[in-house]
Coordinates of C-alpha atoms and ligand atoms in Angstrom, one line a residue:
M1 CA 8.6 19.4 23.9
N2 CA 12.0 20.0 22.6
V3 CA 13.5 16.9 21.0
A4 CA 17.0 18.5 20.8
T5 CA 17.2 19.1 24.5
G6 CA 15.2 16.0 25.4
S7 CA 12.7 17.8 27.6
A8 CA 9.4 16.1 28.1
S9 CA 6.7 16.0 25.4
A10 CA 4.3 19.0 25.6
Q11 CA 1.3 16.7 25.1
F12 CA 2.2 13.8 27.3
Q13 CA 4.9 13.8 29.9
I14 CA 4.5 10.2 31.3
V15 CA 3.7 7.5 28.7
G16 CA 2.9 4.0 29.6
V17 CA 3.5 1.2 27.0
I18 CA 2.0 -2.2 27.6
G19 CA 3.4 -5.1 25.6
A20 CA 7.2 -5.1 25.1
G21 CA 7.3 -7.2 21.9
T22 CA 8.2 -6.0 18.4
M23 CA 5.9 -3.0 18.4
G24 CA 5.8 -2.0 22.1
A25 CA 9.6 -1.9 22.4
G26 CA 9.8 0.3 19.3
I27 CA 7.0 2.7 20.5
A28 CA 8.8 3.0 23.9
Q29 CA 12.0 4.0 22.1
V30 CA 10.1 6.6 19.9
A31 CA 8.5 8.2 23.0
A32 CA 11.7 8.2 25.0
Q33 CA 13.7 9.8 22.1
A34 CA 11.1 12.6 22.1
G35 CA 11.7 13.3 25.7
C36 CA 8.8 11.4 27.4
S37 CA 9.3 9.3 30.6
V38 CA 8.2 5.8 29.6
K39 CA 6.9 3.0 31.7
L40 CA 7.1 -0.4 30.0
F41 CA 5.1 -3.4 31.1
D42 CA 4.8 -7.0 29.7
A43 CA 2.9 -9.9 31.1
R44 CA 5.8 -12.1 30.4
D45 CA 8.6 -12.0 33.0
G46 CA 11.7 -10.3 31.8
A47 CA 10.2 -9.2 28.5
A48 CA 10.2 -5.5 29.4
N49 CA 13.8 -5.6 30.6
A50 CA 14.9 -7.5 27.5
A51 CA 13.2 -4.8 25.4
I52 CA 15.0 -2.1 27.2
T53 CA 18.4 -3.8 26.7
R54 CA 17.6 -4.1 22.9
N55 CA 16.5 -0.5 22.8
T56 CA 19.7 0.7 24.5
E57 CA 21.8 -1.2 21.9
A58 CA 19.7 0.3 19.1
L59 CA 20.2 3.8 20.5
K60 CA 23.9 3.2 20.9
A61 CA 24.0 2.1 17.3
L62 CA 22.2 5.3 16.2
A63 CA 24.7 7.3 18.1
A64 CA 27.6 5.4 16.5
K65 CA 26.1 6.3 13.1
G66 CA 25.9 10.0 14.1
K67 CA 22.1 10.1 14.1
L68 CA 22.1 11.3 17.6
S69 CA 24.7 12.3 20.2
A70 CA 26.0 9.8 22.7
E71 CA 24.4 11.9 25.4
E72 CA 21.0 11.9 23.7
A73 CA 21.2 8.1 23.3
T74 CA 22.1 7.6 27.0
N75 CA 19.3 10.0 28.1
A76 CA 16.7 8.4 25.9
A77 CA 17.6 4.9 27.1
A78 CA 17.4 6.0 30.7
R79 CA 13.9 7.4 30.2
V80 CA 12.4 3.9 29.7
K81 CA 11.8 2.0 33.0
S82 CA 10.2 -1.4 33.2
V83 CA 7.3 -1.8 35.6
V84 CA 5.8 -5.0 37.0
D85 CA 2.4 -3.9 38.1
L86 CA -0.4 -2.2 36.2
N87 CA -0.9 0.0 39.2
D88 CA 2.4 1.7 38.3
F89 CA 0.5 3.4 35.4
H90 CA -1.5 5.5 37.8
D91 CA 0.3 8.8 36.8
C92 CA 0.5 8.2 33.0
D93 CA -1.0 10.8 30.7
L94 CA -1.1 8.4 27.8
V95 CA -1.0 4.6 27.8
I96 CA -0.4 2.8 24.5
E97 CA -1.1 -0.9 24.3
A98 CA 0.8 -3.2 22.0
I99 CA -0.2 -6.6 23.4
V100 CA -1.6 -9.6 21.7
E101 CA -4.1 -8.9 18.8
D102 CA -7.2 -10.0 20.8
L103 CA -10.3 -7.9 21.4
G104 CA -11.0 -9.5 24.8
A105 CA -7.5 -9.0 26.1
K106 CA -7.4 -5.4 25.0
Q107 CA -10.8 -4.6 26.6
T108 CA -9.9 -6.3 29.8
L109 CA -6.6 -4.3 29.9
F110 CA -8.2 -0.9 29.4
K111 CA -11.0 -1.7 31.9
T112 CA -8.3 -2.3 34.5
L113 CA -6.4 0.8 33.5
E114 CA -9.6 2.9 33.8
T115 CA -9.6 2.0 37.5
V116 CA -5.9 2.8 37.9
C117 CA -5.3 5.9 35.8
G118 CA -6.6 9.5 36.3
D119 CA -9.7 10.7 34.5
G120 CA -7.7 12.6 31.9
T121 CA -5.5 9.7 30.7
I122 CA -5.7 8.9 27.0
F123 CA -5.8 5.2 26.1
A124 CA -4.3 4.3 22.7
S125 CA -4.3 1.0 20.9
N126 CA -1.7 0.0 18.4
T127 CA -4.0 -2.6 16.9
S128 CA -3.8 -3.2 13.2
S129 CA -7.1 -4.9 12.7
I130 CA -9.5 -4.5 15.7
S131 CA -12.2 -1.9 15.8
I132 CA -11.4 1.0 18.1
T133 CA -15.1 1.4 18.8
A134 CA -15.2 -2.3 19.9
I135 CA -12.1 -1.8 22.2
A136 CA -13.8 1.1 23.9
A137 CA -17.0 -0.8 24.5
G138 CA -17.9 -1.1 28.1
L139 CA -15.4 1.6 29.2
T140 CA -16.6 4.5 31.3
R141 CA -14.7 7.0 29.2
P142 CA -14.8 5.7 25.5
E143 CA -14.1 9.3 24.4
H144 CA -10.5 8.8 25.6
V145 CA -9.8 5.7 23.5
V146 CA -7.9 6.2 20.2
G147 CA -6.1 4.1 17.7
M148 CA -2.4 4.9 17.4
H149 CA -1.3 2.6 14.7
F150 CA 2.5 2.6 14.2
F151 CA 4.2 0.6 11.4
N152 CA 7.0 -1.9 11.9
P153 CA 9.8 -0.9 12.7
A154 CA 8.3 1.9 14.7
P155 CA 11.5 3.8 15.3
I156 CA 12.1 4.0 11.5
L157 CA 8.7 4.2 9.7
P158 CA 7.2 7.7 9.9
L159 CA 3.5 6.9 9.6
V160 CA 1.1 6.8 12.5
E161 CA -2.6 6.3 11.7
V162 CA -4.5 8.1 14.4
V163 CA -7.8 6.3 14.5
A164 CA -11.1 7.5 15.8
G165 CA -13.7 5.1 17.1
Q166 CA -17.3 6.1 17.0
L167 CA -17.2 7.6 20.5
T168 CA -13.6 9.0 20.4
G169 CA -13.5 12.6 21.4
D170 CA -11.9 15.4 19.3
D171 CA -9.7 16.3 22.2
A172 CA -8.2 12.8 22.4
M173 CA -7.7 12.8 18.6
N174 CA -6.1 16.2 18.6
R175 CA -3.7 15.4 21.4
V176 CA -2.6 12.1 20.0
E177 CA -2.1 13.7 16.6
A178 CA 0.0 16.5 18.2
A179 CA 2.0 14.0 20.2
A180 CA 2.7 11.9 17.0
R181 CA 4.1 15.1 15.4
E182 CA 6.2 15.8 18.5
W183 CA 7.5 12.3 18.3
K184 CA 8.7 13.1 14.7
K185 CA 6.1 11.0 13.1
T186 CA 3.6 11.9 10.4
P187 CA 0.1 11.3 11.7
V188 CA -2.8 10.7 9.4
R189 CA -6.3 10.8 10.8
C190 CA -8.8 8.1 10.0
K191 CA -12.0 6.6 11.0
S192 CA -12.1 3.1 12.6
S193 CA -12.9 0.7 9.8
P194 CA -11.4 -2.6 8.7
G195 CA -7.7 -2.2 7.7
F196 CA -7.8 1.6 8.5
I197 CA -6.1 3.2 5.5
V198 CA -2.9 1.3 4.6
N199 CA -4.0 -2.3 5.3
R200 CA -7.1 -1.7 3.3
V201 CA -5.9 0.4 0.3
A202 CA -2.7 -1.6 -0.2
R203 CA -4.6 -4.9 -0.7
P204 CA -5.0 -4.7 -4.5
F205 CA -1.2 -4.5 -4.8
Y206 CA -0.9 -8.1 -3.8
G207 CA -4.4 -9.1 -5.0
E208 CA -4.0 -8.0 -8.6
A209 CA -0.5 -9.5 -9.0
L210 CA -1.9 -12.8 -7.7
R211 CA -4.8 -12.6 -10.2
V212 CA -2.5 -12.0 -13.1
L213 CA -0.5 -15.0 -12.1
E214 CA -3.6 -17.2 -11.7
A215 CA -4.9 -16.0 -15.1
G216 CA -1.6 -17.2 -16.6
G217 CA -0.7 -13.6 -17.6
A218 CA 3.0 -13.9 -16.7
D219 CA 5.4 -15.7 -14.4
V220 CA 6.2 -14.4 -10.9
A221 CA 9.6 -12.9 -11.8
T222 CA 8.1 -11.1 -14.9
I223 CA 5.2 -9.6 -12.9
D224 CA 7.7 -8.4 -10.2
L225 CA 10.0 -6.9 -12.8
V226 CA 7.2 -5.0 -14.5
L227 CA 5.9 -3.8 -11.2
R228 CA 9.4 -2.4 -10.3
E229 CA 10.5 -1.1 -13.7
A230 CA 7.2 0.0 -15.3
G231 CA 5.1 0.5 -12.1
G232 CA 7.7 2.4 -10.1
F233 CA 7.2 0.2 -7.0
K234 CA 10.3 -0.4 -4.9
M235 CA 9.6 -4.1 -4.8
G236 CA 7.4 -6.5 -6.8
A237 CA 4.4 -8.0 -5.1
F238 CA 5.8 -11.5 -4.9
E239 CA 9.2 -10.4 -3.5
L240 CA 7.3 -8.3 -0.9
L241 CA 5.0 -11.2 0.0
D242 CA 8.1 -13.4 0.5
L243 CA 9.6 -10.7 2.8
I244 CA 6.4 -10.1 4.8
G245 CA 5.6 -13.8 5.0
L246 CA 2.8 -15.3 3.0
D247 CA 1.0 -16.4 6.2
V248 CA 1.2 -12.9 7.8
N249 CA -0.1 -11.2 4.6
L250 CA -2.8 -13.8 4.2
A251 CA -4.0 -13.3 7.8
V252 CA -4.3 -9.5 7.1
T253 CA -6.2 -10.1 3.8
K254 CA -8.6 -12.6 5.5
S255 CA -9.1 -10.3 8.4
V256 CA -10.1 -7.3 6.1
W257 CA -12.1 -9.6 3.8
N258 CA -14.1 -11.1 6.7
A259 CA -14.5 -7.7 8.4
Y260 CA -16.1 -6.4 5.1
F261 CA -18.5 -9.3 5.1
Q262 CA -16.5 -11.1 2.4
D263 CA -16.6 -8.3 -0.1
S264 CA -14.9 -9.7 -3.3
R265 CA -12.7 -6.5 -3.3
F266 CA -10.6 -8.2 -0.7
R267 CA -11.1 -11.9 -1.5
P268 CA -7.9 -13.9 -0.7
S269 CA -6.1 -15.9 -3.4
L270 CA -6.3 -19.7 -3.6
T271 CA -2.7 -19.8 -4.7
Q272 CA -1.5 -18.0 -1.6
E273 CA -3.8 -20.2 0.6
E274 CA -2.3 -23.3 -1.0
M275 CA 1.2 -22.1 -0.5
V276 CA 0.6 -21.2 3.2
A277 CA -0.9 -24.7 3.7
G278 CA 2.3 -26.1 2.2
R279 CA 4.4 -24.0 4.5
M280 CA 5.9 -22.1 1.6
L281 CA 5.9 -18.9 3.7
G282 CA 8.6 -16.9 1.9
R283 CA 12.1 -16.0 3.1
K284 CA 11.6 -17.3 6.6
S285 CA 10.9 -20.8 5.4
G286 CA 13.4 -20.7 2.6
R287 CA 10.8 -21.0 -0.1
G288 CA 7.8 -18.9 -1.2
F289 CA 7.3 -17.4 -4.6
Y290 CA 11.1 -17.6 -4.9
S291 CA 13.6 -20.0 -3.4
Y292 CA 16.2 -18.7 -0.9
P293 CA 19.0 -17.9 -0.6
E294 CA 18.9 -17.6 -4.5
G295 CA 16.1 -15.1 -4.4
V296 CA 14.7 -13.3 -7.4
P297 CA 16.1 -14.7 -10.7
T298 CA 17.4 -12.5 -13.5
P299 CA 14.7 -12.4 -16.1
P300 CA 15.4 -13.1 -19.8
A301 CA 16.5 -10.1 -21.9
S302 CA 14.0 -8.2 -24.0
P303 CA 13.2 -9.4 -27.5
F304 CA 14.3 -7.4 -30.6
G305 CA 12.4 -5.8 -33.5
P306 CA 13.0 -3.4 -36.3
A307 CA 13.2 0.3 -35.4
P308 CA 10.5 2.3 -37.1
T309 CA 11.1 5.6 -38.9
M310 CA 7.4 6.7 -38.5
V311 CA 4.4 6.0 -36.3
Q312 CA 0.8 7.1 -36.7
Y313 CA -1.0 8.5 -33.6
L314 CA -4.5 7.0 -34.4
T315 CA -6.4 8.1 -31.3
E316 CA -4.9 10.4 -28.8
S317 CA -5.0 10.6 -25.0
D318 CA -3.3 12.5 -22.2
A319 CA -2.1 9.2 -20.8
L320 CA -0.2 8.3 -24.1
D321 CA 1.0 11.8 -24.9
P322 CA 4.2 11.6 -22.8
L323 CA 5.2 8.4 -24.7
V324 CA 4.5 10.1 -28.0
D325 CA 6.7 13.0 -26.9
R326 CA 9.5 10.6 -26.1
I327 CA 9.1 8.9 -29.5
K328 CA 9.4 12.3 -31.2
A329 CA 12.4 13.2 -29.1
A330 CA 14.1 10.0 -30.4
G331 CA 13.8 11.4 -33.9
I332 CA 10.9 9.1 -35.0
K333 CA 8.3 10.9 -37.1
V334 CA 4.8 10.9 -35.6
Q335 CA 1.8 11.5 -37.9
S336 CA -1.2 12.5 -35.9
R337 CA -4.9 12.1 -36.9
K338 CA -5.9 14.3 -33.9
E339 CA -8.8 12.1 -32.8
D340 CA -9.3 11.7 -29.1
D341 CA -9.7 8.3 -27.6
P342 CA -13.1 8.0 -25.9
Y343 CA -11.7 5.8 -23.1
G344 CA -8.7 8.0 -22.4
A345 CA -6.5 5.2 -23.7
G346 CA -5.1 5.9 -27.2
Q347 CA -3.7 3.9 -30.1
L348 CA -0.6 4.1 -32.3
R349 CA 0.1 2.3 -35.6
V350 CA 3.7 1.0 -35.7
G351 CA 4.5 -0.9 -38.9
N352 CA 1.9 -3.7 -39.0
A353 CA 1.0 -3.4 -35.4
T354 CA -1.9 -1.5 -33.8
L355 CA -0.5 -0.6 -30.5
C356 CA -3.3 0.1 -28.0
L357 CA -2.9 1.4 -24.5
N358 CA -4.3 -1.0 -22.0
D359 CA -8.0 0.0 -21.3
G360 CA -8.8 -3.2 -19.4
R361 CA -9.6 -5.2 -22.5
S362 CA -7.5 -7.9 -23.9
A363 CA -5.7 -7.4 -27.3
T364 CA -7.9 -10.1 -28.8
Q365 CA -11.0 -8.4 -27.6
I366 CA -10.0 -5.0 -28.9
A367 CA -9.2 -6.5 -32.3
F368 CA -12.6 -8.1 -32.4
E369 CA -14.7 -5.3 -31.0
D370 CA -12.9 -2.4 -32.7
D371 CA -12.2 -4.3 -35.9
L372 CA -8.5 -3.5 -35.8
P373 CA -5.6 -5.5 -37.3
N374 CA -2.7 -7.0 -35.4
V375 CA -3.5 -5.5 -32.0
V376 CA -0.7 -5.4 -29.4
T377 CA -1.7 -3.9 -26.0
L378 CA 0.7 -1.7 -24.1
D379 CA 0.5 -1.8 -20.4
L380 CA 0.4 1.5 -18.5
A381 CA 3.7 2.7 -17.0
R382 CA 3.6 4.9 -14.0
D383 CA 5.5 7.5 -16.0
F384 CA 6.0 7.0 -19.8
T385 CA 8.5 9.9 -19.8
L386 CA 11.0 8.0 -17.7
T387 CA 10.0 4.4 -17.7
R388 CA 12.8 1.8 -18.4
R389 CA 10.4 -1.0 -19.3
V390 CA 6.9 -1.6 -20.7
A391 CA 4.8 -4.8 -20.9
L392 CA 3.2 -5.7 -24.2
A393 CA 0.7 -8.4 -25.1
R394 CA -0.3 -9.7 -28.5
G395 CA -3.8 -10.7 -29.6
D396 CA -4.5 -14.2 -30.6
A397 CA -4.8 -13.1 -34.3
T398 CA -1.8 -10.8 -34.2
T399 CA 1.2 -11.8 -36.3
T400 CA 4.7 -12.3 -35.0
A401 CA 6.0 -9.6 -37.4
A402 CA 3.5 -7.1 -35.9
L403 CA 4.6 -7.9 -32.4
A404 CA 8.2 -7.4 -33.5
D405 CA 7.2 -4.0 -35.0
A406 CA 5.8 -2.9 -31.6
V407 CA 8.9 -4.2 -29.8
G408 CA 11.1 -2.3 -32.2
L409 CA 9.5 1.0 -31.3
F410 CA 10.4 0.6 -27.7
R411 CA 13.9 -0.7 -28.4
A412 CA 14.4 2.4 -30.6
I413 CA 13.6 4.6 -27.6
S414 CA 15.8 2.5 -25.2
V415 CA 12.9 1.0 -23.3
E416 CA 13.0 -2.7 -22.3
V417 CA 10.1 -4.9 -23.2
S418 CA 8.4 -7.7 -21.3
I419 CA 6.0 -9.8 -23.3
I420 CA 3.1 -11.1 -21.3
D421 CA 0.1 -13.2 -22.2
D422 CA -3.1 -11.4 -23.4
V423 CA -4.6 -10.8 -20.0
P424 CA -7.2 -8.0 -19.6
G425 CA -6.0 -5.1 -17.5
M426 CA -2.4 -6.4 -17.9
I427 CA -0.2 -5.7 -14.8
I428 CA 0.3 -2.0 -14.1
G429 CA -3.0 -0.7 -15.4
R430 CA -5.1 -3.0 -13.2
T431 CA -2.9 -2.4 -10.2
L432 CA -2.9 1.4 -10.3
A433 CA -6.6 1.5 -11.1
M434 CA -7.5 -0.8 -8.2
L435 CA -5.3 1.1 -5.8
A436 CA -7.0 4.3 -6.8
N437 CA -10.4 2.8 -6.7
E438 CA -9.9 1.5 -3.1
G439 CA -8.4 4.9 -2.1
A440 CA -11.4 6.7 -3.6
D441 CA -13.9 4.5 -1.7
A442 CA -12.0 5.1 1.6
V443 CA -12.4 8.9 0.9
L444 CA -16.1 8.5 -0.1
Q445 CA -16.8 6.6 3.1
K446 CA -14.9 9.3 5.1
V447 CA -12.3 6.9 6.4
A448 CA -9.8 9.6 5.6
D449 CA -9.4 12.6 3.3
A450 CA -7.7 12.3 -0.1
A451 CA -4.4 13.8 1.1
G452 CA -4.5 11.5 4.1
V453 CA -4.9 8.4 1.9
D454 CA -2.0 9.5 -0.3
T455 CA 0.3 10.3 2.6
A456 CA -0.5 7.0 4.3
M457 CA 0.3 5.0 1.2
K458 CA 3.5 6.9 0.6
L459 CA 4.8 6.5 4.1
G460 CA 3.1 3.3 5.2
V461 CA 4.0 1.1 2.2
N462 CA 6.7 3.3 0.5
H463 CA 4.7 4.0 -2.7
L464 CA 6.3 6.6 -4.9
E465 CA 3.1 8.5 -5.3
G466 CA -0.3 8.3 -3.6
P467 CA -2.9 6.3 -5.4
L468 CA -5.2 9.3 -5.9
E469 CA -2.4 11.5 -7.1
T470 CA -1.6 8.8 -9.7
A471 CA -5.2 8.6 -10.8
D472 CA -5.5 12.4 -11.2
R473 CA -2.2 12.6 -13.2
I474 CA -2.9 9.6 -15.5
G475 CA -6.6 10.2 -16.0
L476 CA -9.8 9.1 -14.2
T477 CA -11.5 8.2 -17.5
L478 CA -8.8 5.6 -18.3
F479 CA -8.8 4.2 -14.8
N480 CA -12.6 3.9 -14.9
A481 CA -12.4 2.2 -18.3
I482 CA -9.9 -0.3 -17.0
L483 CA -12.2 -1.2 -14.0
V484 CA -15.4 -1.3 -16.2
N485 CA -13.8 -3.6 -18.7
L486 CA -12.3 -5.9 -16.0
E487 CA -15.6 -6.1 -14.3
G488 CA -17.3 -6.9 -17.7
H489 CA -14.7 -9.5 -18.5
T490 CA -14.5 -11.3 -15.1
G491 CA -18.0 -10.7 -14.0
D492 CA -16.4 -10.0 -10.6
D493 CA -17.9 -7.3 -8.4
R494 CA -14.3 -6.8 -7.1
Y495 CA -13.8 -4.4 -10.0
R496 CA -17.0 -2.3 -9.3
Q497 CA -16.1 1.4 -9.7
S498 CA -16.0 3.7 -6.7
L499 CA -18.8 6.2 -7.0
L500 CA -16.3 9.0 -6.1
L501 CA -14.0 8.1 -8.9
Q502 CA -17.0 8.2 -11.3
R503 CA -18.4 11.4 -9.9
K504 CA -15.1 13.2 -10.3
M505 CA -14.7 11.8 -13.8
W506 CA -18.2 12.9 -14.8
A507 CA -17.6 16.3 -13.3
G508 CA -14.2 16.7 -15.0
A509 CA -12.7 17.2 -11.5
S510 CA -9.8 15.6 -9.7
L511 CA -9.9 13.3 -6.7
R512 CA -7.6 15.5 -4.6
Ligands
LIG1 P1 4.5 -9.3 19.9 O1 4.0 -10.7 20.0 O2 5.9 -9.1 19.4 O3 4.5 -8.6 21.3 C1 3.3 -8.7 22.1 C2 3.8 -8.6 23.6 O4 2.7 -8.4 24.4 C3 4.5 -9.9 24.1 O5 5.7 -9.6 24.6 C4 3.5 -10.4 25.1 O6 4.1 -11.1 26.2 C5 2.8 -9.2 25.6 N1 1.4 -9.4 26.1 C6 0.5 -10.2 25.5 N2 -0.7 -10.1 26.2 C7 -0.4 -9.2 27.2 C8 -1.2 -8.6 28.2 N3 -2.5 -9.0 28.4 N4 -0.6 -7.7 29.1 C9 0.6 -7.4 28.9 N5 1.4 -7.9 28.0 C10 0.9 -8.8 27.1 O7 3.5 -8.6 19.0 P2 3.6 -7.3 18.2 O8 4.0 -7.7 16.8 O9 4.5 -6.3 18.9 O10 2.1 -6.7 18.1 C11 1.5 -6.1 19.2 C12 0.3 -5.3 18.7 O11 0.7 -4.4 17.7 C13 -0.8 -6.1 18.1 O12 -2.0 -5.6 18.4 C14 -0.5 -6.1 16.6 O13 -1.6 -6.3 15.8 C15 0.0 -4.6 16.5 N6 0.8 -4.3 15.3 C16 1.8 -5.1 14.9 C17 2.6 -4.8 13.9 C18 3.7 -5.7 13.4 O14 4.2 -5.5 12.3 N7 4.2 -6.7 14.2 C19 2.4 -3.6 13.1 C20 1.4 -2.7 13.7 C21 0.6 -3.1 14.7

């Protein structure tokens, strides 16, 4: 295949797409832009032609923006033809279905297609939640059935999860993977299992934010601000939930939760359930976690405190070192005791405050258990070298003056501060640890390899860095401590540690 000349794809010349809704129309456009002849079918009269008209407009708009030439746009649009009878798929090399998300409907469709298409035709499903093994059940050639999971909008998002059911053949996997590359997508292989990679590993992003909210840790706007400015996420969890639709997101969460036999890792949130019941669905209903058109409110400015001239590095860690370097670079003297923190966390003394990096315990618990005065916990930032913001929490026995001392340190190095309540795991620490934990379990269970999990999360949900890369960089000991302490505090099996995370930690190895 040569995309520049628009000649047909090397893997598949004639591609059938069934279902001309949001996804099917987009997939047809992607295949046509790569040079394939595409046949598009929809059970609803006129739907396929309407999709072709929309695609033609979209291609013209791309040409107007200079993303392709006018000739390429015209040729790509002309390659998609609507068909009105499934028998018209007889000469297709690949058929992708993007019909209603219903197992019975998908099985019936592929059973019919097996009688229509040649023996070599590959059948791909764009399902986001149904088992590929189940879709292939009852077919004569289950080895030809593959998941080809595009993300919405398909013409724009680069990720395609190429999913193997239990009986999928290597040849079908290899060919679909190669085709995805020819279509200028980034394929990631995975094993059929609930949520595949992205819809499974991304769950804690929403789940942990909702739990911080429910635990009274902070308000919605503060959690989002901390996720953006300390966590390095493009959007906060609540903004994103409002954009996706609380109902759509809840349906995915419930589907994954039920598919894993109600594993508490994926347990839905009562708050979200209640809001969906009240039709507070996000942007589309005018109200979700925020009200629209107003949207996300501007949060209050950071508090002030006195700038220190000196801090003591009480216990050291790799995770805290970058912050200490930044403090030194700002001209503040750092006195080190050169003692390593056993949990990979680390502590600083700033004026009256004992500033402890979040290890999954609350500030009050650390003060009590470690017999430390005036504990203020510091939430992890994705990167202390660059972060514009940190979150701090004071223990119940911590004085206001000590909190001001901690705030003063960050103001002195030009970092904004959000004060949150004394909730174990804070915001970023628990989110990053849980994303890595879920990613590690997906690797352990051979759903995908470590590089595949990271790539899928970067391309599928736009994360700056893969969850396993983050864990390796910040420290497995610290992530494990956060999970152990959260599990201890909540008694919730949700925080059980992935055996792979622990094995790599014990071996002093990395996840990647
Ligand atoms: P949609 O509702 O926009 O389009 C589905 C289309 O399929 C409709 O035009 C409908 O008339 C047609 N259809 C239904 N049953 C049919 C049948 N038996 N034969 C032929 N046509 C039939 O749905 P959407 O969002 O495009 O989803 C399609 C599939 O893609 C589902 O399996 C969904 O889970 C999956 N998916 C959806 C994503 C999304 O963000 N919307 C993302 C990734 C996957």
